[in-house]
Coordinates of C-alpha atoms and ligand atoms in Angstrom, one line a residue:
M664 CA 51.3 -110.2 -43.3
L665 CA 49.6 -109.1 -46.5
Y666 CA 46.2 -107.4 -46.9
H667 CA 43.5 -107.8 -49.4
S668 CA 40.4 -105.8 -50.3
L669 CA 37.1 -106.9 -49.1
E670 CA 36.0 -106.7 -52.8
N671 CA 38.7 -108.9 -54.1
N672 CA 40.9 -111.3 -52.2
K673 CA 43.5 -111.8 -55.0
N674 CA 45.0 -108.4 -54.9
L675 CA 47.5 -108.5 -51.9
V676 CA 49.3 -105.5 -50.6
S677 CA 51.8 -104.9 -47.7
F678 CA 51.0 -103.1 -44.5
E679 CA 52.8 -100.0 -45.8
N680 CA 50.8 -100.0 -48.9
A681 CA 47.5 -100.5 -47.1
V682 CA 48.3 -97.6 -44.7
L683 CA 49.4 -95.3 -47.5
T684 CA 46.4 -95.9 -49.7
G685 CA 43.8 -96.2 -47.0
L686 CA 41.3 -97.8 -49.3
S687 CA 41.9 -100.3 -52.0
S688 CA 41.6 -99.0 -55.6
D689 CA 38.5 -101.2 -56.1
G690 CA 36.8 -99.2 -53.3
G691 CA 37.0 -102.1 -50.7
L692 CA 38.4 -101.9 -47.2
Y693 CA 41.6 -103.8 -46.5
I694 CA 41.5 -106.9 -44.3
P695 CA 44.5 -109.0 -43.2
E696 CA 44.8 -112.2 -45.3
Y697 CA 44.7 -114.3 -42.1
I698 CA 44.3 -113.6 -38.3
P699 CA 47.4 -114.4 -36.3
M700 CA 46.7 -116.4 -33.2
L701 CA 48.4 -115.4 -30.0
N702 CA 50.1 -118.0 -27.9
P703 CA 47.6 -119.0 -25.2
K704 CA 50.4 -118.8 -22.7
F705 CA 50.8 -115.1 -23.5
I706 CA 47.1 -114.5 -22.7
H707 CA 47.3 -116.6 -19.6
N708 CA 50.3 -114.7 -18.3
I709 CA 49.1 -111.3 -19.5
S710 CA 49.3 -109.7 -16.0
S711 CA 53.1 -110.2 -16.1
Y712 CA 53.6 -108.0 -19.2
D713 CA 53.5 -104.2 -19.4
I714 CA 51.2 -102.5 -21.8
Y715 CA 54.0 -101.7 -24.3
T716 CA 55.0 -105.4 -24.5
I717 CA 51.4 -106.4 -25.0
A718 CA 50.8 -103.9 -27.7
L719 CA 54.0 -104.9 -29.5
T720 CA 53.1 -108.6 -29.3
V721 CA 49.6 -107.9 -30.6
I722 CA 50.5 -105.6 -33.5
K723 CA 53.8 -107.1 -34.7
P724 CA 52.4 -109.9 -36.8
Y725 CA 50.4 -107.3 -38.7
I726 CA 53.4 -105.2 -39.5
E727 CA 56.4 -107.5 -39.7
K728 CA 59.0 -106.0 -42.0
S729 CA 57.1 -102.8 -43.0
I730 CA 58.5 -101.1 -39.8
P731 CA 61.6 -102.4 -38.0
E732 CA 60.9 -103.4 -34.5
K733 CA 63.1 -100.6 -33.0
F734 CA 60.9 -98.0 -34.7
L735 CA 57.7 -99.8 -34.0
K736 CA 58.5 -99.8 -30.3
N737 CA 59.0 -96.0 -30.4
I738 CA 55.6 -95.6 -32.1
I739 CA 53.9 -97.7 -29.5
H740 CA 55.5 -95.7 -26.7
D741 CA 54.4 -92.4 -28.3
T742 CA 50.9 -93.8 -28.8
L743 CA 50.3 -95.2 -25.4
N744 CA 51.3 -92.0 -23.6
F745 CA 48.2 -91.9 -21.5
S746 CA 46.3 -94.5 -19.5
F747 CA 42.9 -96.2 -20.0
P748 CA 41.7 -97.0 -16.5
L749 CA 39.1 -99.6 -15.9
K750 CA 36.6 -98.8 -13.1
K751 CA 33.8 -100.7 -11.5
I752 CA 30.5 -98.8 -11.5
H753 CA 28.3 -101.4 -9.8
D754 CA 27.7 -105.2 -9.7
N755 CA 29.9 -106.6 -12.5
I756 CA 29.6 -103.5 -14.7
H757 CA 32.8 -101.8 -15.5
V758 CA 33.7 -98.8 -17.5
L759 CA 36.9 -98.6 -19.6
E760 CA 37.8 -94.9 -19.8
L761 CA 39.4 -94.1 -23.1
F762 CA 39.3 -90.4 -22.9
H763 CA 42.5 -89.5 -21.2
G764 CA 44.4 -88.6 -24.4
P765 CA 45.1 -85.1 -25.8
T766 CA 41.7 -84.6 -27.4
L767 CA 39.7 -86.4 -24.7
A768 CA 38.3 -89.2 -26.9
F769 CA 39.4 -92.7 -27.7
K770 CA 40.4 -91.8 -31.3
D771 CA 43.7 -90.4 -30.0
I772 CA 45.1 -93.9 -29.8
G773 CA 44.4 -94.9 -33.4
A774 CA 45.4 -91.4 -34.6
Q775 CA 48.7 -91.3 -32.7
F776 CA 49.6 -94.8 -33.9
M777 CA 48.8 -94.0 -37.5
A778 CA 50.7 -90.7 -37.3
G779 CA 53.7 -92.6 -36.1
C780 CA 53.5 -95.2 -38.9
L781 CA 52.9 -92.6 -41.6
S782 CA 55.8 -90.4 -40.4
F783 CA 58.0 -93.5 -40.8
F784 CA 56.8 -94.2 -44.3
S785 CA 56.8 -90.6 -45.5
Q786 CA 60.5 -90.4 -45.1
K787 CA 60.9 -92.5 -48.2
I788 CA 58.4 -90.5 -50.3
E789 CA 59.4 -87.3 -52.1
K790 CA 56.0 -85.6 -52.3
N791 CA 54.0 -84.7 -49.2
V792 CA 51.6 -87.3 -48.1
T793 CA 48.1 -85.8 -47.8
V794 CA 45.8 -87.3 -45.2
L795 CA 42.2 -86.9 -46.3
V796 CA 39.7 -87.5 -43.5
A797 CA 36.0 -87.1 -42.9
T798 CA 34.9 -86.7 -39.3
S799 CA 31.7 -87.0 -37.3
G800 CA 33.5 -84.9 -34.6
D801 CA 36.2 -86.7 -32.7
T802 CA 38.4 -88.1 -35.5
G803 CA 39.1 -84.7 -36.8
G804 CA 40.5 -83.4 -33.5
A805 CA 42.5 -86.6 -32.8
V806 CA 44.0 -86.6 -36.3
A807 CA 44.8 -82.9 -36.3
K808 CA 46.6 -83.2 -33.0
G809 CA 48.3 -86.5 -33.9
F810 CA 49.6 -85.2 -37.2
Y811 CA 50.2 -81.6 -36.3
N812 CA 53.7 -80.4 -37.4
K813 CA 54.7 -83.9 -38.6
P814 CA 57.1 -83.3 -41.5
G815 CA 56.1 -84.5 -44.9
I816 CA 52.5 -84.8 -44.0
E817 CA 49.5 -82.5 -44.5
V818 CA 46.0 -83.2 -43.3
I819 CA 42.7 -82.1 -44.9
I820 CA 39.7 -82.6 -42.6
L821 CA 36.0 -82.6 -43.8
Y822 CA 33.4 -82.1 -41.1
P823 CA 29.6 -81.5 -41.3
Y824 CA 28.4 -78.0 -40.9
N825 CA 26.5 -77.7 -37.6
G826 CA 27.1 -81.4 -37.0
I827 CA 29.9 -81.3 -34.3
S828 CA 30.3 -79.7 -30.9
S829 CA 32.0 -76.3 -30.5
L830 CA 34.9 -77.8 -28.6
Q831 CA 35.3 -80.4 -31.4
E832 CA 35.4 -77.6 -34.0
E833 CA 37.9 -75.7 -31.9
Q834 CA 40.2 -78.8 -31.8
I835 CA 40.0 -79.2 -35.5
T836 CA 40.2 -75.6 -36.7
S837 CA 42.6 -74.0 -34.3
L838 CA 45.9 -75.6 -35.2
G839 CA 46.6 -74.4 -38.7
K840 CA 50.0 -75.1 -40.3
N841 CA 49.8 -78.5 -41.9
I842 CA 46.2 -79.0 -40.8
F843 CA 43.4 -77.7 -43.2
S844 CA 39.7 -77.8 -42.2
L845 CA 36.8 -77.9 -44.6
E846 CA 33.3 -77.3 -43.2
I847 CA 30.9 -79.1 -45.5
D848 CA 27.3 -78.2 -46.0
G849 CA 26.1 -81.7 -45.5
N850 CA 26.2 -84.5 -42.9
F851 CA 28.9 -87.0 -42.0
D852 CA 27.9 -89.5 -44.6
D853 CA 28.2 -86.8 -47.3
C854 CA 31.7 -86.0 -46.0
Q855 CA 32.6 -89.7 -46.0
K856 CA 31.3 -90.1 -49.6
M857 CA 33.4 -87.1 -50.8
V858 CA 36.5 -88.6 -49.3
K859 CA 35.9 -92.0 -50.8
K860 CA 35.2 -90.5 -54.2
A861 CA 38.4 -88.4 -54.0
F862 CA 40.4 -91.6 -53.5
L863 CA 39.1 -93.0 -56.8
D864 CA 39.6 -89.9 -58.8
K865 CA 42.4 -90.1 -61.3
E866 CA 43.2 -86.3 -61.5
I867 CA 43.3 -86.0 -57.8
Q868 CA 45.6 -89.0 -57.5
Q869 CA 48.0 -87.5 -60.0
K870 CA 48.4 -84.4 -57.9
Y871 CA 48.4 -86.0 -54.4
V872 CA 49.8 -89.0 -52.5
L873 CA 46.6 -89.5 -50.7
T874 CA 45.7 -91.5 -47.6
S875 CA 42.8 -91.6 -45.3
A876 CA 42.9 -91.4 -41.5
N877 CA 39.4 -92.7 -41.0
S878 CA 38.8 -95.8 -39.0
I879 CA 38.9 -97.7 -42.3
N880 CA 42.7 -97.2 -42.3
I881 CA 44.2 -100.3 -40.9
A882 CA 46.8 -98.5 -38.8
R883 CA 44.0 -96.7 -36.9
W884 CA 41.7 -99.7 -36.9
L885 CA 44.2 -102.4 -35.7
S886 CA 45.8 -100.3 -32.9
Q887 CA 42.5 -100.0 -31.2
M888 CA 43.0 -103.6 -30.2
F889 CA 45.4 -102.3 -27.5
Y890 CA 42.8 -101.3 -25.0
Y891 CA 40.8 -104.5 -25.2
F892 CA 43.9 -106.3 -24.1
S893 CA 44.6 -103.6 -21.5
A894 CA 41.1 -104.1 -20.1
Y895 CA 41.7 -107.8 -19.7
R896 CA 45.1 -107.2 -18.1
Q897 CA 43.6 -104.8 -15.6
I898 CA 40.8 -107.1 -14.7
I899 CA 43.2 -109.9 -14.0
I900 CA 45.5 -107.7 -12.0
E901 CA 43.2 -105.5 -10.0
E902 CA 40.3 -107.8 -9.3
K903 CA 42.7 -110.8 -8.7
I904 CA 40.5 -112.9 -10.9
D905 CA 41.8 -116.1 -12.5
N906 CA 41.9 -116.6 -16.2
S907 CA 38.7 -118.5 -16.5
I908 CA 36.9 -115.1 -16.7
E909 CA 35.2 -114.0 -19.9
L910 CA 34.5 -110.5 -20.9
I911 CA 31.5 -108.8 -22.4
F912 CA 32.0 -105.5 -24.2
S913 CA 29.5 -102.9 -25.1
V914 CA 30.9 -100.4 -27.5
P915 CA 29.1 -97.2 -28.5
S916 CA 29.3 -97.6 -32.2
G917 CA 29.1 -95.2 -35.2
N918 CA 31.4 -96.3 -38.0
F919 CA 31.9 -99.7 -36.1
G920 CA 35.7 -99.5 -36.3
N921 CA 36.2 -99.6 -32.5
I922 CA 34.0 -102.7 -32.0
C923 CA 35.6 -104.4 -35.0
A924 CA 39.0 -104.0 -33.4
G925 CA 37.5 -105.8 -30.4
I926 CA 36.3 -108.6 -32.6
M927 CA 39.9 -108.9 -34.0
S928 CA 41.2 -109.1 -30.5
E929 CA 38.8 -112.0 -29.8
K930 CA 39.8 -113.8 -33.0
M931 CA 43.4 -113.5 -31.9
G932 CA 42.6 -115.3 -28.6
L933 CA 41.4 -112.7 -26.1
P934 CA 38.6 -114.3 -24.1
I935 CA 35.6 -112.2 -25.1
K936 CA 32.3 -113.9 -24.8
F937 CA 30.1 -111.3 -26.5
F938 CA 29.9 -107.9 -28.2
I939 CA 27.2 -105.4 -27.9
A940 CA 27.2 -102.6 -30.5
S941 CA 25.2 -99.8 -28.9
T942 CA 23.9 -97.2 -31.3
N943 CA 21.7 -94.1 -31.2
I944 CA 18.6 -94.0 -33.4
N945 CA 20.8 -94.3 -36.5
D946 CA 20.1 -97.9 -36.3
T947 CA 21.0 -99.6 -39.6
I948 CA 22.8 -102.4 -37.8
P949 CA 20.2 -103.2 -35.1
R950 CA 17.7 -103.4 -37.9
F951 CA 20.0 -105.5 -40.0
L952 CA 20.4 -108.1 -37.2
K953 CA 16.7 -108.4 -36.9
T954 CA 15.7 -108.3 -40.6
E955 CA 18.9 -109.3 -42.4
K956 CA 18.3 -106.3 -44.6
Y957 CA 21.0 -103.7 -44.9
Y958 CA 19.1 -100.5 -45.5
P959 CA 20.6 -97.2 -44.3
L960 CA 18.1 -94.4 -43.8
P961 CA 18.9 -90.7 -43.9
V962 CA 21.2 -89.7 -40.9
K963 CA 19.3 -88.3 -37.9
K964 CA 21.0 -85.8 -35.6
T965 CA 21.4 -86.9 -32.0
I966 CA 23.2 -85.8 -28.9
S967 CA 25.7 -88.6 -29.4
N968 CA 26.8 -87.0 -32.6
A969 CA 30.0 -89.0 -33.1
M970 CA 27.7 -91.9 -33.9
D971 CA 25.4 -90.1 -36.3
I972 CA 26.3 -92.5 -39.1
S973 CA 23.8 -94.6 -40.9
D974 CA 26.1 -96.4 -43.4
P975 CA 29.0 -97.6 -41.2
S976 CA 32.1 -98.5 -43.2
N977 CA 33.5 -101.0 -40.9
F978 CA 30.5 -103.2 -40.8
S979 CA 31.7 -104.8 -44.0
R980 CA 34.7 -106.0 -42.1
I981 CA 32.6 -107.4 -39.3
W982 CA 30.3 -109.2 -41.8
Y983 CA 33.4 -110.7 -43.4
L984 CA 34.9 -111.8 -40.1
Y985 CA 31.7 -113.7 -39.3
K986 CA 31.8 -115.4 -42.7
K987 CA 28.9 -113.3 -44.0
N988 CA 26.6 -115.5 -42.0
I989 CA 23.9 -114.0 -39.8
Y990 CA 23.8 -117.1 -37.5
E991 CA 27.6 -116.9 -36.9
L992 CA 27.3 -113.2 -36.3
R993 CA 24.4 -113.5 -33.8
K994 CA 26.3 -116.0 -31.7
K995 CA 28.7 -113.4 -30.7
F996 CA 27.2 -110.0 -31.5
I997 CA 24.1 -108.0 -30.9
S998 CA 23.2 -104.4 -31.6
Y999 CA 20.7 -102.2 -29.8
K1000 CA 19.6 -98.6 -30.4
F1001 CA 18.7 -95.9 -27.9
T1002 CA 17.0 -92.6 -28.1
D1003 CA 18.3 -89.2 -26.8
D1004 CA 15.7 -89.3 -24.1
E1005 CA 17.0 -92.6 -22.8
T1006 CA 20.5 -91.3 -23.0
I1007 CA 19.9 -88.2 -20.9
K1008 CA 17.9 -90.2 -18.3
T1009 CA 20.8 -92.6 -18.0
I1010 CA 23.4 -89.9 -17.6
N1011 CA 21.2 -88.5 -14.8
M1012 CA 20.5 -91.9 -13.2
V1013 CA 24.1 -93.0 -13.2
W1014 CA 25.2 -89.7 -11.7
E1015 CA 22.5 -89.8 -9.0
K1016 CA 23.0 -93.4 -8.1
Y1017 CA 26.7 -94.1 -8.6
K1018 CA 28.2 -90.6 -8.8
Y1019 CA 29.8 -91.4 -12.2
M1020 CA 29.4 -88.9 -15.0
L1021 CA 28.8 -90.4 -18.4
D1022 CA 29.1 -88.6 -21.7
P1023 CA 26.2 -89.3 -24.2
H1024 CA 28.2 -92.0 -26.1
G1025 CA 29.3 -93.8 -22.9
A1026 CA 25.7 -93.6 -21.7
I1027 CA 24.6 -95.5 -24.8
G1028 CA 27.3 -98.1 -24.1
Y1029 CA 26.0 -98.4 -20.6
L1030 CA 22.4 -98.8 -21.8
G1031 CA 23.4 -101.5 -24.3
L1032 CA 25.2 -103.5 -21.6
K1033 CA 22.4 -103.3 -19.2
K1034 CA 19.9 -104.4 -21.8
Y1035 CA 22.0 -107.4 -22.8
L1036 CA 22.6 -108.4 -19.2
K1037 CA 19.0 -108.2 -18.4
K1038 CA 18.0 -110.4 -21.3
Q1039 CA 20.7 -112.9 -20.4
K1040 CA 19.9 -112.7 -16.7
V1041 CA 23.7 -112.5 -15.9
Q1042 CA 23.7 -109.2 -14.0
N1043 CA 25.6 -110.8 -11.2
D1044 CA 27.3 -113.7 -12.8
S1045 CA 30.8 -113.7 -11.5
S1046 CA 32.3 -115.6 -14.3
T1047 CA 31.7 -112.7 -16.7
I1048 CA 33.0 -109.2 -16.5
A1049 CA 30.8 -106.7 -18.3
I1050 CA 32.6 -103.6 -19.7
F1051 CA 31.3 -100.7 -21.6
L1052 CA 33.7 -98.3 -23.3
E1053 CA 33.5 -94.6 -22.3
T1054 CA 34.7 -93.1 -25.6
A1055 CA 34.8 -89.4 -24.7
H1056 CA 35.2 -87.2 -21.7
P1057 CA 31.7 -85.7 -20.8
I1058 CA 33.2 -82.2 -21.1
K1059 CA 33.4 -82.7 -24.8
F1060 CA 29.7 -83.0 -25.0
I1061 CA 28.8 -80.5 -22.3
D1062 CA 26.3 -78.7 -24.6
E1063 CA 24.3 -81.9 -24.9
I1064 CA 24.2 -82.6 -21.2
P1065 CA 21.2 -81.1 -19.2
S1066 CA 22.3 -77.9 -17.5
F1067 CA 21.6 -79.2 -14.0
L1068 CA 24.3 -81.8 -14.5
R1069 CA 26.8 -79.6 -16.2
K1070 CA 28.1 -78.1 -13.0
K1071 CA 29.1 -81.5 -11.8
I1072 CA 31.5 -82.2 -14.6
I1073 CA 35.1 -81.9 -13.5
F1074 CA 37.0 -79.8 -15.9
P1075 CA 40.2 -81.6 -17.1
K1076 CA 43.4 -79.6 -16.6
K1077 CA 44.5 -80.2 -20.2
L1078 CA 41.4 -78.5 -21.4
K1079 CA 41.8 -75.5 -19.2
T1080 CA 45.1 -74.7 -20.7
F1081 CA 43.7 -75.3 -24.2
L1082 CA 40.7 -73.0 -23.8
S1083 CA 42.7 -70.3 -22.0
K1084 CA 44.5 -69.5 -25.2
K1085 CA 42.7 -67.3 -27.7
R1086 CA 42.4 -69.1 -31.0
K1087 CA 41.3 -68.3 -34.4
K1088 CA 39.1 -70.7 -36.4
Q1089 CA 40.9 -71.6 -39.6
K1090 CA 38.4 -73.2 -41.9
I1091 CA 37.0 -73.1 -45.4
S1092 CA 33.3 -73.7 -46.1
L1093 CA 32.3 -75.8 -49.1
S1094 CA 29.1 -77.4 -50.4
K1095 CA 28.7 -81.2 -50.5
D1096 CA 29.0 -81.1 -54.3
F1097 CA 32.0 -83.4 -55.1
N1098 CA 33.1 -81.3 -58.1
I1099 CA 33.5 -78.2 -56.0
F1100 CA 35.6 -80.1 -53.5
K1101 CA 37.6 -81.6 -56.4
D1102 CA 38.2 -78.2 -57.9
W1103 CA 39.4 -76.9 -54.6
L1104 CA 41.8 -79.8 -54.3
L1105 CA 43.2 -79.4 -57.8
K1106 CA 43.6 -75.6 -57.6
R1107 CA 45.3 -75.2 -54.3
K1108 CA 49.1 -74.5 -54.0
Ligands
PLP2631 C1 34.0 -92.1 -33.1 C2 33.3 -92.2 -31.8 C3 32.5 -93.3 -31.6 C4 32.2 -94.3 -32.6 O1 33.3 -95.1 -32.8 P1 33.3 -96.0 -34.2 O2 34.6 -96.7 -34.2 O3 33.2 -95.1 -35.3 O4 32.2 -97.0 -34.1 C5 31.9 -93.4 -30.3 N1 32.0 -92.4 -29.4 C6 32.8 -91.4 -29.6 C7 33.0 -90.4 -28.5 C8 33.5 -91.2 -30.8 O5 34.3 -90.2 -31.0

């Protein structure tokens, strides 16, 4: 499998090259040159495979010789070291819990997979590989944890000052060693722009072997397909449903990497009927679907801060996958926005009615799913299974949850151990001026 840039389909690179560079030199995101179809028998018999075999089958065609199968199997085992349970909330509405990893958000999966791939590739490289990453909150922690102490790799994380929760900041800044944190006086889009610019800068390139660990990196992006397949497997096994079932996914979306991995899964043959990209009031994509005009507005702060993004990088992949055709896109895809007020009301309602505690991102996923089902009048249609992704543990966003609900959140054990240790914040504060950042990069060490 080779990859080309979305800006130019003639320049083909290997998986290794695409992972190591993150972004193509023309500034475009990488996309596989074709989408491998899975054998329908494999999908049909999915319940007879374990999750490792499924992950290997799904990802292998994208990697081929870049990583020998023996190593790839190990990377998959290290990545899938926690579960993603699917639970029924009510009617045909299910939640896929993706927060049982080390930093309590779904990004652990992509980060751990990418760390595994990069460790394999870095053995062949003399210089350190520097992972440069902008985070709206959860990527930073997941990448810090996934790459911590990995030989031959250092990580530089840019996060928006006052834009992430205190627990997220703790997860990013407390590790030290090969993990460096930069607090940027700007928002996430500013951080992302600085990272993108650094990749195109000749002087920085001379000094560093740079790669990104944002969801634009194909290793992170593609491994997120694993849990869509896992959800399908669980539905077939647990609910003893036959294979005629189709899934609907509502994905709380910020940079649109997660939902784009779902779209790839569908293109490979997973029976997904429809995608709902649920956003907060940073609603560039809901507006685009209505007006066909892509027009990012300034970022607004919300309580679902991991989605405070108004110019989502991965949307260019989605657009490409639907042939840059709004009618093709609308057949399979809708996007809705929700306010903070609706989010809090939903967290409260779902707790009161179903005793399930949502985090603000999951609540938006739930809202999107409900809205879609209501419009389609398929709330109780038994041939579809409606699933929203719960992308983070509610404890991660406890500051955003109304105080009367906070007491009801069960504290995960992992976190108790984490918080019981006294930790020092190790961070450097910088302005969003690219030249200051560049200077810092060129002068260090
Ligand atoms: C990153 C993140 C999202 C958004 O995912 P994208 O792939 O960027 O769309 C949603 N929820 C949580 C908790 C996140 O950390």
